[in-house]
PDB file of N, CA, C and O in Angstrom:
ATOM      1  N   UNK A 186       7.264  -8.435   4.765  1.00  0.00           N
ATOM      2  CA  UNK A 186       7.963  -9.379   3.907  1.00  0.00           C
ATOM      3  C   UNK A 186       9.466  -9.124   4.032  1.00  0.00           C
ATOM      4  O   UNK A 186       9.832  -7.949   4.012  1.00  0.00           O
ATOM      5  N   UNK A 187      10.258  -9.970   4.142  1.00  0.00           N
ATOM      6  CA  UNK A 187      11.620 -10.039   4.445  1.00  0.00           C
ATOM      7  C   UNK A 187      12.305 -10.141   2.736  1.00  0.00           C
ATOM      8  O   UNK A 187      11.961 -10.751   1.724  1.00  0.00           O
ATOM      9  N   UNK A 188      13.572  -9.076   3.120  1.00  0.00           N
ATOM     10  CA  UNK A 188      14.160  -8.899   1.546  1.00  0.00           C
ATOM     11  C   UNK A 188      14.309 -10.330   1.009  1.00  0.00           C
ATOM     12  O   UNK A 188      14.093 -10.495  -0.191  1.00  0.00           O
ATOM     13  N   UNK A 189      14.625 -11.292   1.701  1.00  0.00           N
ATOM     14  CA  UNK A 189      15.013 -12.347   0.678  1.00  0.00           C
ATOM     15  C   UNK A 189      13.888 -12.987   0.088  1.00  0.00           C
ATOM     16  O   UNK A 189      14.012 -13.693  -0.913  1.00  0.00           O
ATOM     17  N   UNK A 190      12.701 -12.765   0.700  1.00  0.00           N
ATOM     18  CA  UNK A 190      10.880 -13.283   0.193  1.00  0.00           C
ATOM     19  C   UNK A 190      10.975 -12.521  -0.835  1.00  0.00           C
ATOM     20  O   UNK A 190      10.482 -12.909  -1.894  1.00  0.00           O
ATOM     21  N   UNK A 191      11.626 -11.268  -0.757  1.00  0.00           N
ATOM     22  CA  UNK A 191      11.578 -10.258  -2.342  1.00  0.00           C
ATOM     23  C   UNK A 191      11.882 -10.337  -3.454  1.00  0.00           C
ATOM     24  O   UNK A 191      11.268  -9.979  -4.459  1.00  0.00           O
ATOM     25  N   UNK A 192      13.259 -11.013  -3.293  1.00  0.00           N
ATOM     26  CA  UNK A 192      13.850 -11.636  -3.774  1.00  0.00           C
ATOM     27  C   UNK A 192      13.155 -12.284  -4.970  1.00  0.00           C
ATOM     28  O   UNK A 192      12.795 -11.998  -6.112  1.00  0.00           O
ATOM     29  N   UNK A 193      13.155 -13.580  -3.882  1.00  0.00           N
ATOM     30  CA  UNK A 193      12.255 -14.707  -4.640  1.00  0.00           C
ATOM     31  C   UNK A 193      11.153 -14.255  -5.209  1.00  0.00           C
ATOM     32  O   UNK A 193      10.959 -14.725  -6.330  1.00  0.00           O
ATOM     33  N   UNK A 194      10.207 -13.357  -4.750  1.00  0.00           N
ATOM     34  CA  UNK A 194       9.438 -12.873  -5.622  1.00  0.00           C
ATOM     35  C   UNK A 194       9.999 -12.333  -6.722  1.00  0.00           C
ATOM     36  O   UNK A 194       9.669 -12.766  -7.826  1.00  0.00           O
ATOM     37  N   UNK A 195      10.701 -11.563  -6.629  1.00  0.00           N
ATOM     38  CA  UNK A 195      10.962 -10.543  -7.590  1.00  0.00           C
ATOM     39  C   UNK A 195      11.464 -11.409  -8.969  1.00  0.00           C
ATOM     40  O   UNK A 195      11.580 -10.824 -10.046  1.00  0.00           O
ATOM     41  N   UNK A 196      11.731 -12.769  -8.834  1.00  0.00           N
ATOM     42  CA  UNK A 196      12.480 -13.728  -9.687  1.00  0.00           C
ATOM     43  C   UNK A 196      11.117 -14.948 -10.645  1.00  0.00           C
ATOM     44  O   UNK A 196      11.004 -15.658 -11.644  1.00  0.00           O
ATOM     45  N   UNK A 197      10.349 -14.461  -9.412  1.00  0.00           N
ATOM     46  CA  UNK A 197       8.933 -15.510 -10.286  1.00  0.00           C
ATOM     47  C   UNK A 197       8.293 -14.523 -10.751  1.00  0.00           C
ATOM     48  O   UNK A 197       7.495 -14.892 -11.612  1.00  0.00           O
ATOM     49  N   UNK A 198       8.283 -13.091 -10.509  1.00  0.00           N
ATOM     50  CA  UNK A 198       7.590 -12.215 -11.338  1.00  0.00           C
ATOM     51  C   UNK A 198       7.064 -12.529 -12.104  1.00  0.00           C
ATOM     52  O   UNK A 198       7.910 -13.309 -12.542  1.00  0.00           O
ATOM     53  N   UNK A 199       5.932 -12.656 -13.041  1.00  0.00           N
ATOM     54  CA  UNK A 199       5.869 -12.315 -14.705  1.00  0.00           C
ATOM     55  C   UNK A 199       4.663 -11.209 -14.379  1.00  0.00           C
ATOM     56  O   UNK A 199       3.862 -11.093 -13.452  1.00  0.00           O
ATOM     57  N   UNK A 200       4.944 -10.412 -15.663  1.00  0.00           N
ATOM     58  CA  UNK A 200       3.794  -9.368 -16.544  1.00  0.00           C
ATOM     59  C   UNK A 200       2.936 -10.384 -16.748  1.00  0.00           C
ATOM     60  O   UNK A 200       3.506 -11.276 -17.377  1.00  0.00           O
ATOM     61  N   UNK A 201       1.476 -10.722 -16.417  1.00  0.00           N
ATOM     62  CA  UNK A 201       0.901 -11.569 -16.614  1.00  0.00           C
ATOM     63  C   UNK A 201      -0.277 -10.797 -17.885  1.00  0.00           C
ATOM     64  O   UNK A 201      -1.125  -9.972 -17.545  1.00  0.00           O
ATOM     65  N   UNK A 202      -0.108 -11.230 -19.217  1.00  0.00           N
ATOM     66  CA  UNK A 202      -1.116 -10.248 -20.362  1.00  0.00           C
ATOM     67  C   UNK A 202      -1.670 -11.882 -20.999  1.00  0.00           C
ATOM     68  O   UNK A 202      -1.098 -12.831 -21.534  1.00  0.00           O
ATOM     69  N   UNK A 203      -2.864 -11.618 -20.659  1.00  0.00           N
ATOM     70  CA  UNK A 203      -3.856 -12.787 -21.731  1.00  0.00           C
ATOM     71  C   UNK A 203      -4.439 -12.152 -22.637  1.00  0.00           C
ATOM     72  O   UNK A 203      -4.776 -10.972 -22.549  1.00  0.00           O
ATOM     73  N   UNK A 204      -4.686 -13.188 -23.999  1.00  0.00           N
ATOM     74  CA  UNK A 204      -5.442 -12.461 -25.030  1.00  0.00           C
ATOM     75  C   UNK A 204      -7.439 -12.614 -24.663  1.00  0.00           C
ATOM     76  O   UNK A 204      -8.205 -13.280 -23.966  1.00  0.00           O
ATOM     77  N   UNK A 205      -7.468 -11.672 -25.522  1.00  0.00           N
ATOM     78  CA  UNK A 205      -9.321 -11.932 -25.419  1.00  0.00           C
ATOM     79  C   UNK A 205      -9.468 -13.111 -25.352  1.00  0.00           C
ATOM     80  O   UNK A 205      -9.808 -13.514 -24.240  1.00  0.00           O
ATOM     81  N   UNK A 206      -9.301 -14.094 -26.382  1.00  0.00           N
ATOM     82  CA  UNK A 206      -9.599 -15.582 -26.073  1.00  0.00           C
ATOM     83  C   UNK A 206      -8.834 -16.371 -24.735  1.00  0.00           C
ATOM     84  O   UNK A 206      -9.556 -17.154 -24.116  1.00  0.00           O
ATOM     85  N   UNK A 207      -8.010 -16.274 -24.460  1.00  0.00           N
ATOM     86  CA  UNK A 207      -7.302 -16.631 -23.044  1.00  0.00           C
ATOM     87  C   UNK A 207      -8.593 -16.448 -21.912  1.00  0.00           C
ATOM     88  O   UNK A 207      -9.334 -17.305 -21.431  1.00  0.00           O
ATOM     89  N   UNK A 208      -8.530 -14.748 -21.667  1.00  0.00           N
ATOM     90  CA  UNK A 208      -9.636 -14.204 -20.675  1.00  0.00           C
ATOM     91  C   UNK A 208     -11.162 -15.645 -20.575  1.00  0.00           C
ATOM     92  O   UNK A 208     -11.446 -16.503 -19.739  1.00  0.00           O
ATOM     93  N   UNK A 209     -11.727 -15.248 -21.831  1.00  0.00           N
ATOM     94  CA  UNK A 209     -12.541 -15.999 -21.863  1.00  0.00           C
ATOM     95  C   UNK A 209     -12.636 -17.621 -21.466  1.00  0.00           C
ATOM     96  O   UNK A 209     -13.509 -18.262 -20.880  1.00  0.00           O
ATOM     97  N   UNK A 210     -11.613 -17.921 -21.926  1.00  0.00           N
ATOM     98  CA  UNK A 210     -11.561 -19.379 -21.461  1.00  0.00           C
ATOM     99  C   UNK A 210     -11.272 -19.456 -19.700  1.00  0.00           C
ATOM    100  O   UNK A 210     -12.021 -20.111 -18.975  1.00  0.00           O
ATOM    101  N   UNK A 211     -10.247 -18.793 -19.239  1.00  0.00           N
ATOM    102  CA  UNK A 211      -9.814 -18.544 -17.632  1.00  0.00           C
ATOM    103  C   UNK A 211     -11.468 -18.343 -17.070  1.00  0.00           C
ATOM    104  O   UNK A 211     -11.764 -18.954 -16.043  1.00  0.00           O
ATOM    105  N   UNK A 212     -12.755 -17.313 -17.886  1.00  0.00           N
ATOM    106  CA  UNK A 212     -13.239 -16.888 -17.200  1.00  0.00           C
ATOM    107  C   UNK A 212     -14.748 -18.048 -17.104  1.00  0.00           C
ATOM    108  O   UNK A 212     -15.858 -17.966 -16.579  1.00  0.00           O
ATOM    109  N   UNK A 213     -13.978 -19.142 -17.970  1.00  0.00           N
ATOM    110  CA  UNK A 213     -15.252 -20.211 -17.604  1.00  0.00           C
ATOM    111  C   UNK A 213     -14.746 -21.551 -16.815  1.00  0.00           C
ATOM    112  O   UNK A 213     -15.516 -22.509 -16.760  1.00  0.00           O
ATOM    113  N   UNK A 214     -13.437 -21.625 -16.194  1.00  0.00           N
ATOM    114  CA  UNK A 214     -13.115 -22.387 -15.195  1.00  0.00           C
ATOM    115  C   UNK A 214     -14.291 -22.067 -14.114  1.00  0.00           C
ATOM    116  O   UNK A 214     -14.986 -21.058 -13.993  1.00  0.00           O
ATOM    117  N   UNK A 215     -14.265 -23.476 -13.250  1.00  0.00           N
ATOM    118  CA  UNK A 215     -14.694 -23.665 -12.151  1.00  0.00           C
ATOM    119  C   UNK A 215     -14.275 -23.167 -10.974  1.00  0.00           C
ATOM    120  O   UNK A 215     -13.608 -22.163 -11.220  1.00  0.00           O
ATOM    121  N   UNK A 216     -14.346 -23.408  -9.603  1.00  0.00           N
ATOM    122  CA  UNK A 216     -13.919 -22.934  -8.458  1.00  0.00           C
ATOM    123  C   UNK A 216     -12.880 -24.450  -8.472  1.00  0.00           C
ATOM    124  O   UNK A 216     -11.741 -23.985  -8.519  1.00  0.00           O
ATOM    125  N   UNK A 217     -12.832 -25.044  -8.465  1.00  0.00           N
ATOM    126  CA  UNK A 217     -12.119 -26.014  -8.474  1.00  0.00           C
ATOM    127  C   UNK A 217     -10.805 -26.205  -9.521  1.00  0.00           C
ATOM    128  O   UNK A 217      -9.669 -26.543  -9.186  1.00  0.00           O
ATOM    129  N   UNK A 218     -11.177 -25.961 -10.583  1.00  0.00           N
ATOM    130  CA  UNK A 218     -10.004 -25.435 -11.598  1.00  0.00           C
ATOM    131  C   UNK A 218      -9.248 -24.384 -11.442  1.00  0.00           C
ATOM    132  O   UNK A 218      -8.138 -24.141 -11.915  1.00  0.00           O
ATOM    133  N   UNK A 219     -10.067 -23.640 -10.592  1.00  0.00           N
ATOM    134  CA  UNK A 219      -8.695 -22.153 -10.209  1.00  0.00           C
ATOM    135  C   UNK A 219      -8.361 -22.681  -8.817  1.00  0.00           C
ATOM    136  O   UNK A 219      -7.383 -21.961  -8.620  1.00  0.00           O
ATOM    137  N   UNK A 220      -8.435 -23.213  -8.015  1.00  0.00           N
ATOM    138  CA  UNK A 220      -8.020 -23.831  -7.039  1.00  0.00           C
ATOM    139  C   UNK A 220      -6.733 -24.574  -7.620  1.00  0.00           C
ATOM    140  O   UNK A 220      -5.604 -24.236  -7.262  1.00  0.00           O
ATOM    141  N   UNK A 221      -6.908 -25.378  -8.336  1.00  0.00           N
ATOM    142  CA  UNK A 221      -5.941 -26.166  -8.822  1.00  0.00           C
ATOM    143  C   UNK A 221      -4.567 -25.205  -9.494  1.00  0.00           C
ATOM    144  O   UNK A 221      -3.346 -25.259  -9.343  1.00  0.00           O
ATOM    145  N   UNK A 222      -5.551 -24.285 -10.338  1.00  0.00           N
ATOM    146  CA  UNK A 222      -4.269 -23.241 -11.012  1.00  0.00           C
ATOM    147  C   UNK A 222      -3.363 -22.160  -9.515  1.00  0.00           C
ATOM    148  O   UNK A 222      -2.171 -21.880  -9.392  1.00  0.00           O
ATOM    149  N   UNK A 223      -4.289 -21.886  -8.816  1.00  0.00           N
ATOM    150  CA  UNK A 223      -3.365 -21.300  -7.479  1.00  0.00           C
ATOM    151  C   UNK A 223      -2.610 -22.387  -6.779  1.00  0.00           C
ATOM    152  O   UNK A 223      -1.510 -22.086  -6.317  1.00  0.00           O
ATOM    153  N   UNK A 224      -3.112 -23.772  -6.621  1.00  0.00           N
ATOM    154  CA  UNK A 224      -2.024 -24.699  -5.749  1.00  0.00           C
ATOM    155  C   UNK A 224      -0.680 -25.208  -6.661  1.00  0.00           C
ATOM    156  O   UNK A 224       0.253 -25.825  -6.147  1.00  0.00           O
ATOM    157  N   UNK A 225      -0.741 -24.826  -8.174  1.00  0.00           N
ATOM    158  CA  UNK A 225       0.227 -25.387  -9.122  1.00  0.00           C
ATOM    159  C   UNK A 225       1.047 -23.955  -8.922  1.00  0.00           C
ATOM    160  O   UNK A 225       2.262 -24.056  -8.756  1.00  0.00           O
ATOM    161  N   UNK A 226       0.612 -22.976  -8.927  1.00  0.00           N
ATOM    162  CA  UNK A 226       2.056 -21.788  -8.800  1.00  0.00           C
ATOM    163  C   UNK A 226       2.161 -21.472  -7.409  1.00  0.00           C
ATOM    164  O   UNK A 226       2.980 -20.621  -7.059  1.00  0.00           O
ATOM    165  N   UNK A 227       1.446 -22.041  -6.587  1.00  0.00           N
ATOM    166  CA  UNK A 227       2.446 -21.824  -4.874  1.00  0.00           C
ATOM    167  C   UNK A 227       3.229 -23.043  -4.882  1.00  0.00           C
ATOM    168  O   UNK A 227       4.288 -22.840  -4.289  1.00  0.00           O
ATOM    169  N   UNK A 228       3.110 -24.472  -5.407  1.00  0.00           N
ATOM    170  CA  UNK A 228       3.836 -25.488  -5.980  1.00  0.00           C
ATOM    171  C   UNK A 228       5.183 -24.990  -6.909  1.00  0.00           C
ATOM    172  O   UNK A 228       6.160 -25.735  -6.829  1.00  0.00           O
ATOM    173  N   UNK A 229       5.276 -24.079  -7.571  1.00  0.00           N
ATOM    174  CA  UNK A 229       6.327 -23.399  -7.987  1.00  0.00           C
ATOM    175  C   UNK A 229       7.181 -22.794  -6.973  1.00  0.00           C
ATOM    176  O   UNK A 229       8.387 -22.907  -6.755  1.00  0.00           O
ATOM    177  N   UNK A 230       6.210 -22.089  -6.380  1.00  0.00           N
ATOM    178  CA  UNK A 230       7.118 -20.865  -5.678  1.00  0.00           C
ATOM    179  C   UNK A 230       7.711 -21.835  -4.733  1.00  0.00           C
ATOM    180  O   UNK A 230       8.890 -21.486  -4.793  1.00  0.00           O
ATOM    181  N   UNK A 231       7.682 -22.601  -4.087  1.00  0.00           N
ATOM    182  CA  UNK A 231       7.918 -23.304  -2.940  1.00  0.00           C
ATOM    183  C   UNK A 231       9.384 -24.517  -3.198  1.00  0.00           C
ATOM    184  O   UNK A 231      10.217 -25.089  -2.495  1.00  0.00           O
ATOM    185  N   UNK A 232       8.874 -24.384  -5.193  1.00  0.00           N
ATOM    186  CA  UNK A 232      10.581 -25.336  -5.485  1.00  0.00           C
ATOM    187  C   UNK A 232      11.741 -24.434  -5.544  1.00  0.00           C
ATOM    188  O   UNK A 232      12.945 -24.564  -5.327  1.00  0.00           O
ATOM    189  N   UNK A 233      10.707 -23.153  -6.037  1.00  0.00           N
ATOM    190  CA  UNK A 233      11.817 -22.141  -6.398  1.00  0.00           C
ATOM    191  C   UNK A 233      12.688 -21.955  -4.873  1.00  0.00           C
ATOM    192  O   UNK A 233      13.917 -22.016  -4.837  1.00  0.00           O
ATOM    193  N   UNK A 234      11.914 -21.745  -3.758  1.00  0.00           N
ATOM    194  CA  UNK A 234      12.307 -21.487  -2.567  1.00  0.00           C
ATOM    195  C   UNK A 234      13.278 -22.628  -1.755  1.00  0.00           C
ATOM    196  O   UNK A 234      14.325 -22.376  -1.159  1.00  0.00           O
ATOM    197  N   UNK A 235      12.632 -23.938  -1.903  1.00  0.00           N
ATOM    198  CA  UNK A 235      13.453 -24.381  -1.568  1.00  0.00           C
ATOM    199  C   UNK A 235      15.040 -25.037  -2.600  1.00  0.00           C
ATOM    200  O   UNK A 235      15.842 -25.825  -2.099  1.00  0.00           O
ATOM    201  N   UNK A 236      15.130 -24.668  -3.570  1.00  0.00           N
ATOM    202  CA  UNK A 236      16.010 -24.742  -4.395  1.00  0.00           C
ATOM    203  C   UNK A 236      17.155 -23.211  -4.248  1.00  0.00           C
ATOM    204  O   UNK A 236      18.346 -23.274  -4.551  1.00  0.00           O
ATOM    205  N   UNK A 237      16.473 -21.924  -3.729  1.00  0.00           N
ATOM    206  CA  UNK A 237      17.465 -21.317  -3.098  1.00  0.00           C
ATOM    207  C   UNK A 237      17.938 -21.686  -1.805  1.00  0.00           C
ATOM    208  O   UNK A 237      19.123 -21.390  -1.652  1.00  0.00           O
ATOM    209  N   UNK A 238      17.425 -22.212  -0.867  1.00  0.00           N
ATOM    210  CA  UNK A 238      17.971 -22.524   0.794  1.00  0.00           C
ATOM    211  C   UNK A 238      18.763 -23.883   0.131  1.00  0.00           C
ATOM    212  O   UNK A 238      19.656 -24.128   0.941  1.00  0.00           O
ATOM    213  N   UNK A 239      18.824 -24.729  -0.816  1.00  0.00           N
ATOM    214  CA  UNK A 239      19.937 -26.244  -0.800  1.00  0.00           C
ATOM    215  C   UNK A 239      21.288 -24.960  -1.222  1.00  0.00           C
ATOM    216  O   UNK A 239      22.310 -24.802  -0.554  1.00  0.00           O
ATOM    217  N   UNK A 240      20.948 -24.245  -2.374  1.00  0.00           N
ATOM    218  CA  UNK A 240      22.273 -23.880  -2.616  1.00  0.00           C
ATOM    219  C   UNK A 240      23.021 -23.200  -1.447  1.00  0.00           C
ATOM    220  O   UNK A 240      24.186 -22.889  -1.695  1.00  0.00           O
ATOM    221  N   UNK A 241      22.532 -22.910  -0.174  1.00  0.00           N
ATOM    222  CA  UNK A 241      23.261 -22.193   0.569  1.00  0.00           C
ATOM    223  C   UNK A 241      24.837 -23.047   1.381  1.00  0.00           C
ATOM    224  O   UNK A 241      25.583 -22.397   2.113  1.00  0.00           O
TER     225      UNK A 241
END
Protein backbone atom coordinates (compact mmCIF):
# COMPACT_ATOMS: atom_id res chain seq x y z
CA UNK A 1 0.00 0.00 0.00
CA UNK A 2 1.42 3.33 -1.01
CA UNK A 3 1.64 6.19 1.80
CA UNK A 4 -0.90 8.25 0.17
CA UNK A 5 -3.60 4.96 0.13
CA UNK A 6 -2.65 5.48 3.98
CA UNK A 7 -3.46 8.39 4.06
CA UNK A 8 -6.78 8.13 2.79
CA UNK A 9 -7.27 5.35 4.86
CA UNK A 10 -6.12 6.65 7.80
CA UNK A 11 -8.89 9.62 7.24
CA UNK A 12 -12.00 7.14 6.70
CA UNK A 13 -10.88 5.28 9.71
CA UNK A 14 -13.62 4.81 12.27
CA UNK A 15 -13.51 2.64 15.69
CA UNK A 16 -16.33 0.71 14.44
CA UNK A 17 -18.43 -0.33 18.24
CA UNK A 18 -22.16 -1.62 17.75
CA UNK A 19 -24.50 -2.11 20.53
CA UNK A 20 -26.02 -5.65 21.36
CA UNK A 21 -29.06 -4.61 19.49
CA UNK A 22 -27.07 -3.17 16.40
CA UNK A 23 -25.02 -6.74 16.30
CA UNK A 24 -28.20 -8.46 16.17
CA UNK A 25 -29.91 -6.69 13.62
CA UNK A 26 -26.38 -6.57 11.18
CA UNK A 27 -26.45 -10.28 12.10
CA UNK A 28 -29.86 -10.98 10.33
CA UNK A 29 -29.08 -9.16 6.99
CA UNK A 30 -28.90 -11.16 3.93
CA UNK A 31 -25.94 -11.84 1.57
CA UNK A 32 -27.33 -9.29 -0.51
CA UNK A 33 -27.81 -6.58 2.13
CA UNK A 34 -24.16 -6.81 3.15
CA UNK A 35 -23.22 -6.69 -0.37
CA UNK A 36 -24.98 -3.56 -0.64
CA UNK A 37 -23.48 -2.24 2.84
CA UNK A 38 -19.71 -3.11 1.39
CA UNK A 39 -20.51 -1.43 -2.20
CA UNK A 40 -21.96 1.86 -0.20
CA UNK A 41 -18.48 2.34 1.81
CA UNK A 42 -16.09 1.47 -1.20
CA UNK A 43 -18.68 4.16 -2.82
CA UNK A 44 -17.31 6.42 -0.06
CA UNK A 45 -13.87 5.65 -0.19
CA UNK A 46 -13.66 6.24 -3.89
CA UNK A 47 -15.40 10.05 -3.42
CA UNK A 48 -13.16 10.50 -0.70
CA UNK A 49 -10.30 9.55 -3.20
CA UNK A 50 -11.25 11.13 -5.90
CA UNK A 51 -12.03 14.43 -4.12
CA UNK A 52 -8.27 14.31 -2.93
CA UNK A 53 -6.66 13.91 -6.69
CA UNK A 54 -9.33 17.29 -8.00
CA UNK A 55 -7.72 19.26 -5.20
CA UNK A 56 -4.29 18.65 -6.56
Amino acid sequence: MTEKSTDVYSEIDEELEFTDEQTEELLKLNEKEIQILILSELKKITSLLNQRKSKR
